[in-house]
Each structure stands twice: as structure tokens, then as C-alpha cells.
Coordinates of C-alpha atoms (C1' of nucleotides) in Angstrom, one line a residue:
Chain I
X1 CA 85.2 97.7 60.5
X2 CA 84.9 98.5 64.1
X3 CA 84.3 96.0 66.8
X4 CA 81.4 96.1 68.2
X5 CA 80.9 97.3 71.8
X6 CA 81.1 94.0 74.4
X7 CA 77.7 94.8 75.3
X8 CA 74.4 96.8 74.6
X9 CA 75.4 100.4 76.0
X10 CA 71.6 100.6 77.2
X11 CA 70.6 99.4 80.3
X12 CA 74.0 98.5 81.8
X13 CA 74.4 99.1 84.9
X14 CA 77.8 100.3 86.3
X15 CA 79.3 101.3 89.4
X16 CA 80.4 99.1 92.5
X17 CA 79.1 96.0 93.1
X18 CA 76.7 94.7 95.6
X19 CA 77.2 91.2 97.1
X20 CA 73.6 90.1 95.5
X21 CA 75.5 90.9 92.1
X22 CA 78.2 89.1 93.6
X23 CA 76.9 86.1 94.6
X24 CA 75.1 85.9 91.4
X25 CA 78.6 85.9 89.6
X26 CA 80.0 83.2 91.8
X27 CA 77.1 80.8 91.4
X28 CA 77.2 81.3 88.1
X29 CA 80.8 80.8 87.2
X30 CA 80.8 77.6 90.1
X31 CA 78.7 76.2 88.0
X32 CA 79.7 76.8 84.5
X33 CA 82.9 77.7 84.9
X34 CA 84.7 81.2 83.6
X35 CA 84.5 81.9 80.0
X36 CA 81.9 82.5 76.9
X37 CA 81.7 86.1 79.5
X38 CA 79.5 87.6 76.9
X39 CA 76.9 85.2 77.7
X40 CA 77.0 85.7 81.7
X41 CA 74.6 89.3 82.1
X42 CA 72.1 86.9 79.7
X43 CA 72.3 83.7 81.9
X44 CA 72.6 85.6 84.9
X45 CA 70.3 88.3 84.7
X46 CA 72.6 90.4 85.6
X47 CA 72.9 93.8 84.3
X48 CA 76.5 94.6 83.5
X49 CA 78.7 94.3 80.5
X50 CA 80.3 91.3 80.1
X51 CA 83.5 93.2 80.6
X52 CA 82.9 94.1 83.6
X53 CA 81.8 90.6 85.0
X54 CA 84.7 89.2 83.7
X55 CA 86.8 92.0 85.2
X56 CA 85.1 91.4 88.4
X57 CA 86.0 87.8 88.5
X58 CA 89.1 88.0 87.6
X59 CA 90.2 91.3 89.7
X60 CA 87.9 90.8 93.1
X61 CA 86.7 87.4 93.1
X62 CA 88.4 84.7 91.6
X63 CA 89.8 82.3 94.5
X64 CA 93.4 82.8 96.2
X65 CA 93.3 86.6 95.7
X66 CA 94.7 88.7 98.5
X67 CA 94.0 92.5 98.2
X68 CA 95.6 95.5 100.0
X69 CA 98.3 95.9 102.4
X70 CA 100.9 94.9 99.9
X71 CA 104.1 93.8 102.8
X72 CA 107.6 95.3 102.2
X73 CA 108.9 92.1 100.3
X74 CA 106.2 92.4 97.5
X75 CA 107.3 95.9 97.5
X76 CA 109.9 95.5 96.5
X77 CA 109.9 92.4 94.0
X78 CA 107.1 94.8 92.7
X79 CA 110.0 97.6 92.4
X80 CA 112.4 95.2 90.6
X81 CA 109.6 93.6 88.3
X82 CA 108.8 96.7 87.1
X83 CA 111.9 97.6 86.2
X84 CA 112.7 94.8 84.3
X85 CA 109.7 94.2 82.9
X86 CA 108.0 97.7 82.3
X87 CA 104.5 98.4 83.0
X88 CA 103.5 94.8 82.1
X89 CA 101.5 94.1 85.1
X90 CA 100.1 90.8 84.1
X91 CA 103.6 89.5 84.2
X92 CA 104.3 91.2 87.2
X93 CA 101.5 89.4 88.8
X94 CA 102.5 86.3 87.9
X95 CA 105.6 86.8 90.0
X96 CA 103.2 88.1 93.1
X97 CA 101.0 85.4 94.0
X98 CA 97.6 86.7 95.0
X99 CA 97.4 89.7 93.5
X100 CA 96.3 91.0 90.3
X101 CA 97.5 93.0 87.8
X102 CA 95.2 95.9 87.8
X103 CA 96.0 95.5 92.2
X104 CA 99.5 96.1 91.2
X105 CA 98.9 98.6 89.2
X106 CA 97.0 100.7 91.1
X107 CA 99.7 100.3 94.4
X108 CA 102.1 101.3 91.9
X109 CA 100.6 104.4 90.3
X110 CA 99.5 105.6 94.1
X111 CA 102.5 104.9 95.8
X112 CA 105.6 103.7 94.4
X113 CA 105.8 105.4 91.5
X114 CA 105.5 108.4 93.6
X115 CA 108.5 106.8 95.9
X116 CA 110.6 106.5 93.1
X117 CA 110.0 109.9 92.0
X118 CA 110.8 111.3 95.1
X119 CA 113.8 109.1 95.6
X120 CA 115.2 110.0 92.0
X121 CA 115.1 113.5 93.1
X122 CA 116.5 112.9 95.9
X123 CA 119.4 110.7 95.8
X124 CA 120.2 110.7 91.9
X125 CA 121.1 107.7 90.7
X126 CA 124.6 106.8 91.4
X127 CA 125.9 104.9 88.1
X128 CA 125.1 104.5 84.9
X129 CA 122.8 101.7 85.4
X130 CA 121.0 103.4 87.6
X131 CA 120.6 106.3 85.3
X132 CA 119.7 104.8 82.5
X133 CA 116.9 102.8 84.7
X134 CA 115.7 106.4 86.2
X135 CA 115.2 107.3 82.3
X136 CA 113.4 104.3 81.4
X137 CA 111.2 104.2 84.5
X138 CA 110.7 107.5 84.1
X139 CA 109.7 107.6 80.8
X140 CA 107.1 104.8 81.9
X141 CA 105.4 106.4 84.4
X142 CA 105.1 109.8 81.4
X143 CA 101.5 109.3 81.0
X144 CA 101.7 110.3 77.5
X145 CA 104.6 107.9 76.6
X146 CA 103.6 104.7 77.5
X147 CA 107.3 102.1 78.3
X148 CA 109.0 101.0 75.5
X149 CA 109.0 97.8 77.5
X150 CA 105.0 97.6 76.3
X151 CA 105.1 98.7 73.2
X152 CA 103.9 95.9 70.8
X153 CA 106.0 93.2 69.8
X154 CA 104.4 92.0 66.7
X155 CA 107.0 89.6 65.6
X156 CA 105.8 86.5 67.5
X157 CA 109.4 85.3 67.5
X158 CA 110.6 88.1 69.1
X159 CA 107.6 88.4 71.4
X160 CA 108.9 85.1 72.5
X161 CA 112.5 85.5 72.4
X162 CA 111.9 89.1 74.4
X163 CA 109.8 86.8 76.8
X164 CA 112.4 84.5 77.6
X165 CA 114.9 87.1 78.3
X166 CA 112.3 88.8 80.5
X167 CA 111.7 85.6 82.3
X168 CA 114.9 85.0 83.0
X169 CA 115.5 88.9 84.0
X170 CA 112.9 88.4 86.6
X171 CA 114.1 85.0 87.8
X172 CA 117.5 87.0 88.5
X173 CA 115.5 90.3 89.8
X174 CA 113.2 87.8 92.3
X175 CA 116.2 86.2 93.6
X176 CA 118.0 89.5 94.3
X177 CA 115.0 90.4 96.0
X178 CA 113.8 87.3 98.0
X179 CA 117.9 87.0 99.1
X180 CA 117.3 90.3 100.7
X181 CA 114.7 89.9 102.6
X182 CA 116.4 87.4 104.5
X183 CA 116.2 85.5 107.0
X184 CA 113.1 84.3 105.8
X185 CA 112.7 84.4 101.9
X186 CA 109.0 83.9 101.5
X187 CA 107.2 86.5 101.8
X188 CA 105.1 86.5 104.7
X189 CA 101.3 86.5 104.2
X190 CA 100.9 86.6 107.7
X191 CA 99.3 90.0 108.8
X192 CA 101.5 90.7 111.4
X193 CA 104.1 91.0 108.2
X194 CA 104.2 94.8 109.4
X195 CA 102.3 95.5 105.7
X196 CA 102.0 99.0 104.4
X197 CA 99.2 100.4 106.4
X198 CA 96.6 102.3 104.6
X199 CA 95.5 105.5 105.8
X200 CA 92.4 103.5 106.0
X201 CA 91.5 99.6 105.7
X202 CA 91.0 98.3 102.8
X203 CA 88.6 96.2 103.9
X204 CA 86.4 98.7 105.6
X205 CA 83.9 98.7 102.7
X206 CA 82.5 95.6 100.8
X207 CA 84.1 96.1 97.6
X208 CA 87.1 95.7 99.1
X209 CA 86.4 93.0 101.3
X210 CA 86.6 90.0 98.4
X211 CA 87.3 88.1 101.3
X212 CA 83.8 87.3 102.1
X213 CA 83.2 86.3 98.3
X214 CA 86.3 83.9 98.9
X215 CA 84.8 82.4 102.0
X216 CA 81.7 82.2 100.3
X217 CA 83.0 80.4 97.9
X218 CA 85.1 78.0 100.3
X219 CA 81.4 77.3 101.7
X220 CA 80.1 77.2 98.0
X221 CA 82.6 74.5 97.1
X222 CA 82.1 72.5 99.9
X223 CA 78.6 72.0 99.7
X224 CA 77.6 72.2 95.8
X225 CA 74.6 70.0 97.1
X226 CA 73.1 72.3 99.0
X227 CA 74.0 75.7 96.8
X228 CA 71.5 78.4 98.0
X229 CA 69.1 79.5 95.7
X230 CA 70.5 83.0 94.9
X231 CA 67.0 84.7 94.3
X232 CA 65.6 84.2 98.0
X233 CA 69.6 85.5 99.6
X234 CA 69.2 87.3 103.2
X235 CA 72.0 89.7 102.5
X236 CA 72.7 92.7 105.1
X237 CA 74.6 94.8 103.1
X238 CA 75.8 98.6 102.7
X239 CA 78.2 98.2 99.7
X240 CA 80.0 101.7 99.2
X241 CA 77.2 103.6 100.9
X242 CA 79.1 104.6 104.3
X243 CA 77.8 102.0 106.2
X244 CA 79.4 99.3 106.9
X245 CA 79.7 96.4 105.2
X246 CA 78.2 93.5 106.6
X247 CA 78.0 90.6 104.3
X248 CA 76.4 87.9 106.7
X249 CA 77.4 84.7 104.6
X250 CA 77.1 82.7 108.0
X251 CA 74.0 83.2 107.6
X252 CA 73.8 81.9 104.1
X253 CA 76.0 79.3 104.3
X254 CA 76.4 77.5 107.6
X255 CA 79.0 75.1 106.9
X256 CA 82.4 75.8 108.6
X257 CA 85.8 77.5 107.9
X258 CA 88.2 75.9 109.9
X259 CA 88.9 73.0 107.5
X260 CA 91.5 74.6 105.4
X261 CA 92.2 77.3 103.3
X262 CA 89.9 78.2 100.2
X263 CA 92.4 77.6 97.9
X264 CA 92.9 73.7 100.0
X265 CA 89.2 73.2 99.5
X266 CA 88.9 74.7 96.0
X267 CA 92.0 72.2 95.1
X268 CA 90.4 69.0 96.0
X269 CA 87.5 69.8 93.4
X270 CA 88.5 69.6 89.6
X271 CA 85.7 72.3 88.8
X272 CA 87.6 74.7 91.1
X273 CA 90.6 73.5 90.1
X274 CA 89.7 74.6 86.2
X275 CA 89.2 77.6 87.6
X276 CA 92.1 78.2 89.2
X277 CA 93.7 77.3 86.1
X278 CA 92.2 80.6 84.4
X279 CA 94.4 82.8 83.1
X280 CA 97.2 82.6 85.7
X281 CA 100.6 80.8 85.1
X282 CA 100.8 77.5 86.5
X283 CA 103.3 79.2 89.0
X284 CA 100.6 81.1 90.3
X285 CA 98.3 78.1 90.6
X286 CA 100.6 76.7 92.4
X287 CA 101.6 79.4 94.6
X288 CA 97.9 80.1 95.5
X289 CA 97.7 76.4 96.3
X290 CA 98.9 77.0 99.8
X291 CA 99.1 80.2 101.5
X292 CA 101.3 79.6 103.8
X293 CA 104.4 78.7 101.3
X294 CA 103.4 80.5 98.2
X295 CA 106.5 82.1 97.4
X296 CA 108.4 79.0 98.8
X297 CA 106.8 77.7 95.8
X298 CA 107.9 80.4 93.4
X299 CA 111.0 79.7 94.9
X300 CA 111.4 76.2 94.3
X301 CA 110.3 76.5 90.5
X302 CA 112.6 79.2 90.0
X303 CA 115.5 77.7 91.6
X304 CA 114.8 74.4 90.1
X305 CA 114.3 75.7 87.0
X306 CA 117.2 74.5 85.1
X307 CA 117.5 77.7 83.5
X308 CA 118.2 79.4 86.9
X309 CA 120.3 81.8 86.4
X310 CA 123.3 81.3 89.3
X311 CA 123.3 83.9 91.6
X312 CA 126.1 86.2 91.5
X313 CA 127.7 84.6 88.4
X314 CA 125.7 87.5 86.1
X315 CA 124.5 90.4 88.2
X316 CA 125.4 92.8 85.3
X317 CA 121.5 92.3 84.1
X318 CA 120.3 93.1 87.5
X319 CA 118.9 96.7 87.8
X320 CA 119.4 97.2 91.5
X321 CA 116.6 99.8 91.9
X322 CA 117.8 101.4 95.2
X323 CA 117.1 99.3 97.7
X324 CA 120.1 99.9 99.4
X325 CA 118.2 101.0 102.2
X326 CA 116.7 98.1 102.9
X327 CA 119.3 97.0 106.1
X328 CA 117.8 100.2 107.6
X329 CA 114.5 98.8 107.0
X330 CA 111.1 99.9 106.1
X331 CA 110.6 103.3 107.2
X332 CA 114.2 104.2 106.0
X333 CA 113.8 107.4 103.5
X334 CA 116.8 106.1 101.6
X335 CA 114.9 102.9 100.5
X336 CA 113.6 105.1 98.1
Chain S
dA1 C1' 82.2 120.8 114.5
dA2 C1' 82.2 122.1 109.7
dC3 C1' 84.4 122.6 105.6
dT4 C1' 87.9 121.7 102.1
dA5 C1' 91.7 119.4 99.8
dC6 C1' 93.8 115.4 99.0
dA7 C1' 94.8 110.4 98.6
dG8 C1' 93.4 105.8 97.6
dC9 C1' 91.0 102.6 95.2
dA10 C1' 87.3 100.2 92.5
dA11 C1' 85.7 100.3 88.2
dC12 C1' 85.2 101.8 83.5
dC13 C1' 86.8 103.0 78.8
dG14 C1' 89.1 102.4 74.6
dC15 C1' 92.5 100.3 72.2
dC16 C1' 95.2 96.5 70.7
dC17 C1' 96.4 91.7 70.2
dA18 C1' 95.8 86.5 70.1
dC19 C1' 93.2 82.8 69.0
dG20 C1' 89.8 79.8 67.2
dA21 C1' 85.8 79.0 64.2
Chain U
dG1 C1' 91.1 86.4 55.3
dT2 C1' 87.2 87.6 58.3
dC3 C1' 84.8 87.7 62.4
dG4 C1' 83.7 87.0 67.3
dT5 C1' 85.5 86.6 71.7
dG6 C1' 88.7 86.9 75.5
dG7 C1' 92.6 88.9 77.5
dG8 C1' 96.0 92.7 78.5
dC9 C1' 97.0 97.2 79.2
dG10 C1' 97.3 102.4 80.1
dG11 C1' 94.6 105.9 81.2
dT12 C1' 90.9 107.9 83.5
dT13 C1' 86.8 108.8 86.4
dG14 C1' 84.1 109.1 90.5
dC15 C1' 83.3 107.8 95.1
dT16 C1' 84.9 107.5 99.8
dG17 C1' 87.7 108.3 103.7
dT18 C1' 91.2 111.0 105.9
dA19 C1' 94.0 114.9 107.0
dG20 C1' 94.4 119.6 107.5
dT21 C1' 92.5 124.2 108.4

DNA sequence: AACTACAGCAACCGCCCACGA
DNA sequence: GTCGTGGGCGGTTGCTGTAGT
């Protein structure tokens, strides 16, 4: 018997989203909280699949989400990840607070896949580690064979037991990394963290620019009171139409921003709190607590963790996915 | 300046699996 | 065991902006 389709095919609209459909979203899940998504387009009048609201929550507008210019560090742990763990981006993303799976994804399929390729052709691999690493990443990114790393464990014993050994593979792998992006092992989330800049902002457009739905729901949090009535929203808005995106939330919500981060605000309120909670590892949670030291965090629980493995006492599991380069620094071809 | 090709990204699709009722 | 639902994932599409001519 085949499952039924998530939604009514008919009269489902798709595309990018405007901030009204936004904002609709928000409110909704602020009040009831993520979950029973098939019921959302129903409650909220809004005309997607339910798919796609979740999606949309949990991709573009769930709180502590940073999109786009993805800095050298997350690079690379993204690099090692993947090695270690396959194409198994929701794990990934747990490592990489703030960013989402399909994020990753999508930074990996447009640009370092295409680095490793070009590297691999380049350099070769040097040993066999390296070679048999080249053959499995390679055999990843084969559209048509999809990593071994993903193919179903149905076993749940050795779902789990495979977990664990991945876990600890990545504990190694982020430790390799963070160590070489010394001095500072956190990874910046400053701006000026010389990030990968895109041929063109990221945020230009509104889809992009989540930020505004975060602020708006910094402002949303901290004055449940007073929540807007969605229906009679001012909205100056272009969404993917050329123009720019304007998305004057002042306007809608006059309550200031300088009193902490999002995540701060969201943290103090159990209702955000639950939603913080969804989906995402409690690492996670707790890295998109606090901006400023998220991976201090990660950090901390993985080198806490009595199950840290030491450093240096078993680097034989640790595929070093050339980053030799890395003392010559970003723009150096042999990084990759 | 106009046109074309390409790159990047948001979003969707379809499939599978886990879990709870 | 069946069914409904949510979640994860790879693959793909279509739009938009940019670079090149």
C-alpha cells in the first residue's frame, strides 16, 4: 500500500516564500509549537504542503540558524565530517552549530565537492589512506551510487554500534580540525572571520535573509503580549522578484534588539526553549545558546566527554583529507 | 549595452526509516 | 501487524545574479 502524498496535490502552492507566509509560520509554531505539521496549512491557512512548512522551519527559520558564508574553519570540519561520516548531513550538522543539513549540503555539492575533485586530480593522494578516502569520497559524490556510509543500517544494533564509532570518528576528526585552526579553536562567527565570499550575498534577497525572521522572532518572543495580528501585517516586501528585499519588521514590531542575542531571549522562555529542543542534538542546543562561544561549547562536551578520544594516542582513524595546506592558509591551491 | 553561459541556492520530490497509536 | 506522521536523505529543478563575450 502506498503512502499517501503529505498533502492534497491541488491547490498547493510552491515556490519561494514571502515574509506574509513567513510570519504566518512563526506565529503559528510560537504559539503551538513545531510538530502535528500536517495540521499547519489547515490552522494556518496557508497554502503549502506540510512538507514544505516543516522544511521551512526547520531549514530557514527555526531560531540560532546562520546561513551562508560558511568561514574556513567550518570548512574544513565540514571536509573531515564528511569524510568520516559520508553524506549524512544531519550528523554533520550537528557538529556545525547553526547550520542545517540541507545548508551543508548544498555548500558541499557547489563547492567543495568540486575542491576535492579538483584537488584529487591534482595532487593524488599520497598514501594509502588517502587513496582509499579519494575512492570512497568519490564514490559518494557518484550521483548514481549513493556512499556506502548511507546506505541503510537496518540492524538497530548495528545502527547504533556504527553510530558510536562514528561519533567517536568525528570527536577525533573535530579535534584534528579545531587544533588546526589554532590560535583560536572556536570558530569565529564574527563576520570579519574572512568567510568565503559569495560571488554575490546571500542575503541580497529575502529568502535568504532568515535573519529578519530570527529578529522577528527575538521581538516575537519578547512581547507574546502584544503579538501582531498577522492578517492586518504592513510588509514591504520584493521576495525573489529583483527588488530588494525590504522586510520592515521595525515597523511591526517596535520593541528593541540590543538586549541580547535571539537565541539569549528565546532561552529564557521554556516555549522557545521546546523549540530549540527540536530535532537538534542537545550539543547543538547548546551551542546555539550563545553565539559567541558555540563551538567553545562543542568543545567542552567533546573534550569532557569521558569517551574523548586522546589526541595523538590514535590518529590511525583520522582521515587527514589534505589540509596540509592550511599553514599557507585560505587561498592556498594546495588546501585542496 | 545586450546577450549568453554559468554558478549558487532555495525549494521540491520521492523514497526510506523510526516511532507511536 | 498496520497505519499515520515526522524526519532524513539524495537528487533534482528553476530562479536569480554574475561573469564573460
Amino acid at each position: 500500500m502506498g503512502r499517501p502524498p503529505c498533502c492534497e496535490k491541488i491547490e498547493v502552492k510552491k515556490g519561494p516564500w514571502t515574509p506574509e507566509e513567513d510570519i504566518i509560520l512563526v506565529s503559528y509554531i510560537q504559539q503551538h509549537g513545531p510538530g502535528n505539521w500536517r495540521s499547519v496549512p489547515t490552522n494556518t491557512g496557508l497554502l503549502r504542503c506540510s512538507k514544505s512548512c516543516r522544511l521551512r522551519w526547520t531549514n530557514y527559520l527555526r531560531p540560532g540558524i546562520r546561513r551562508g558564508n560558511f568561514t574556513p574553519s567550518e570548512e574544513k570540519m565540514i571536509i573531515h565530517l564528511q569524510a568520516l561520516l559520508g553524506n549524512r548531513w544531519a550528523a554533520i550538522a550537528s557538529y556545525l552549530p547553526q547550520r542545517t543539513d540541507n545548508d551543508i549540503k548544498n555548500f558541499w555539492n557547489t563547492h567543495l565537492k568540486k575542491k576535492l575533485v579538483t584537488t584529487k586530480l591534482q595532487n593524488g593522494f599520497i598514501n594509502e589512506d588517502k587513496t582509499n578516502m579519494a575512492t570512497e569520497i568519490s564514490s559518494c559524490n557518484n550521483n548514481n551510487n549513493r556512499c556506502n556510509h548511507n546506505k541503510r543500517i537496518t540492524n538497530k544494533g548495528q545502527w547504533e554500534k556504527k553510530l558510536q564509532t562514528d561519533i567517536n570518528m568525528a570527536k577525533q576528526a573535530l579535534f584534528q580540525a579545531l587544533s588546526l585552526d589554532q590560535p583560536s579553536s572556536s570558530i569565529p562567527l564574527d563576520p570579519d572571520d574572512s568567510p568565503k565570499s559569495n560571488h554575490h550575498s546571500a542575503t541580497d534577497t529575502y529568502a535568504s535573509n532568515t535573519e529578519n525572521i530570527s529578529k522577528l522572532l527575538q521581538n516575537w518572543t519578547s512581547s507574546t503580549s502584544s503579538r501582531p495580528n498577522t492578517s492586518s501585517l504592513s510588509i514591504n516586501r520584493s521576495s525573489s522578484t529583483g527588488e530588494e528585499g525590504v522586510f520592515d519588521h521595525h515597523s511591526l514590531f517596535s520593541s528593541n534588539s540590543e538586549s541580547g542575542s535571539v537565541d539569549e531571549k528565546l532561552n529564557l522562555m521554556p516555549e522557545t526553549s521546546m523549540l530549540q529542543g527540536e530535532s537538534k542534538t542537545s550539543i547543538d542546543m547548546e551551542a546555539t545558546a550563545d553565539n559567541q562561544g558555540s563551538l567553545s561549547l562543542i568543545e567542552k562536551w567533546l573534550f569532557d566527554d569521558q569517551g574523548l578520544v586522546q589526541c595523538g594516542d590514535n590518529q590511525e582513524g583520522i582521515i587527514d583529507v589534505s589540509l596540509e595546506g592550511e599553514k599557507n592558509d585560505n587561498n592556498s591551491p594546495d588546501l585542496f
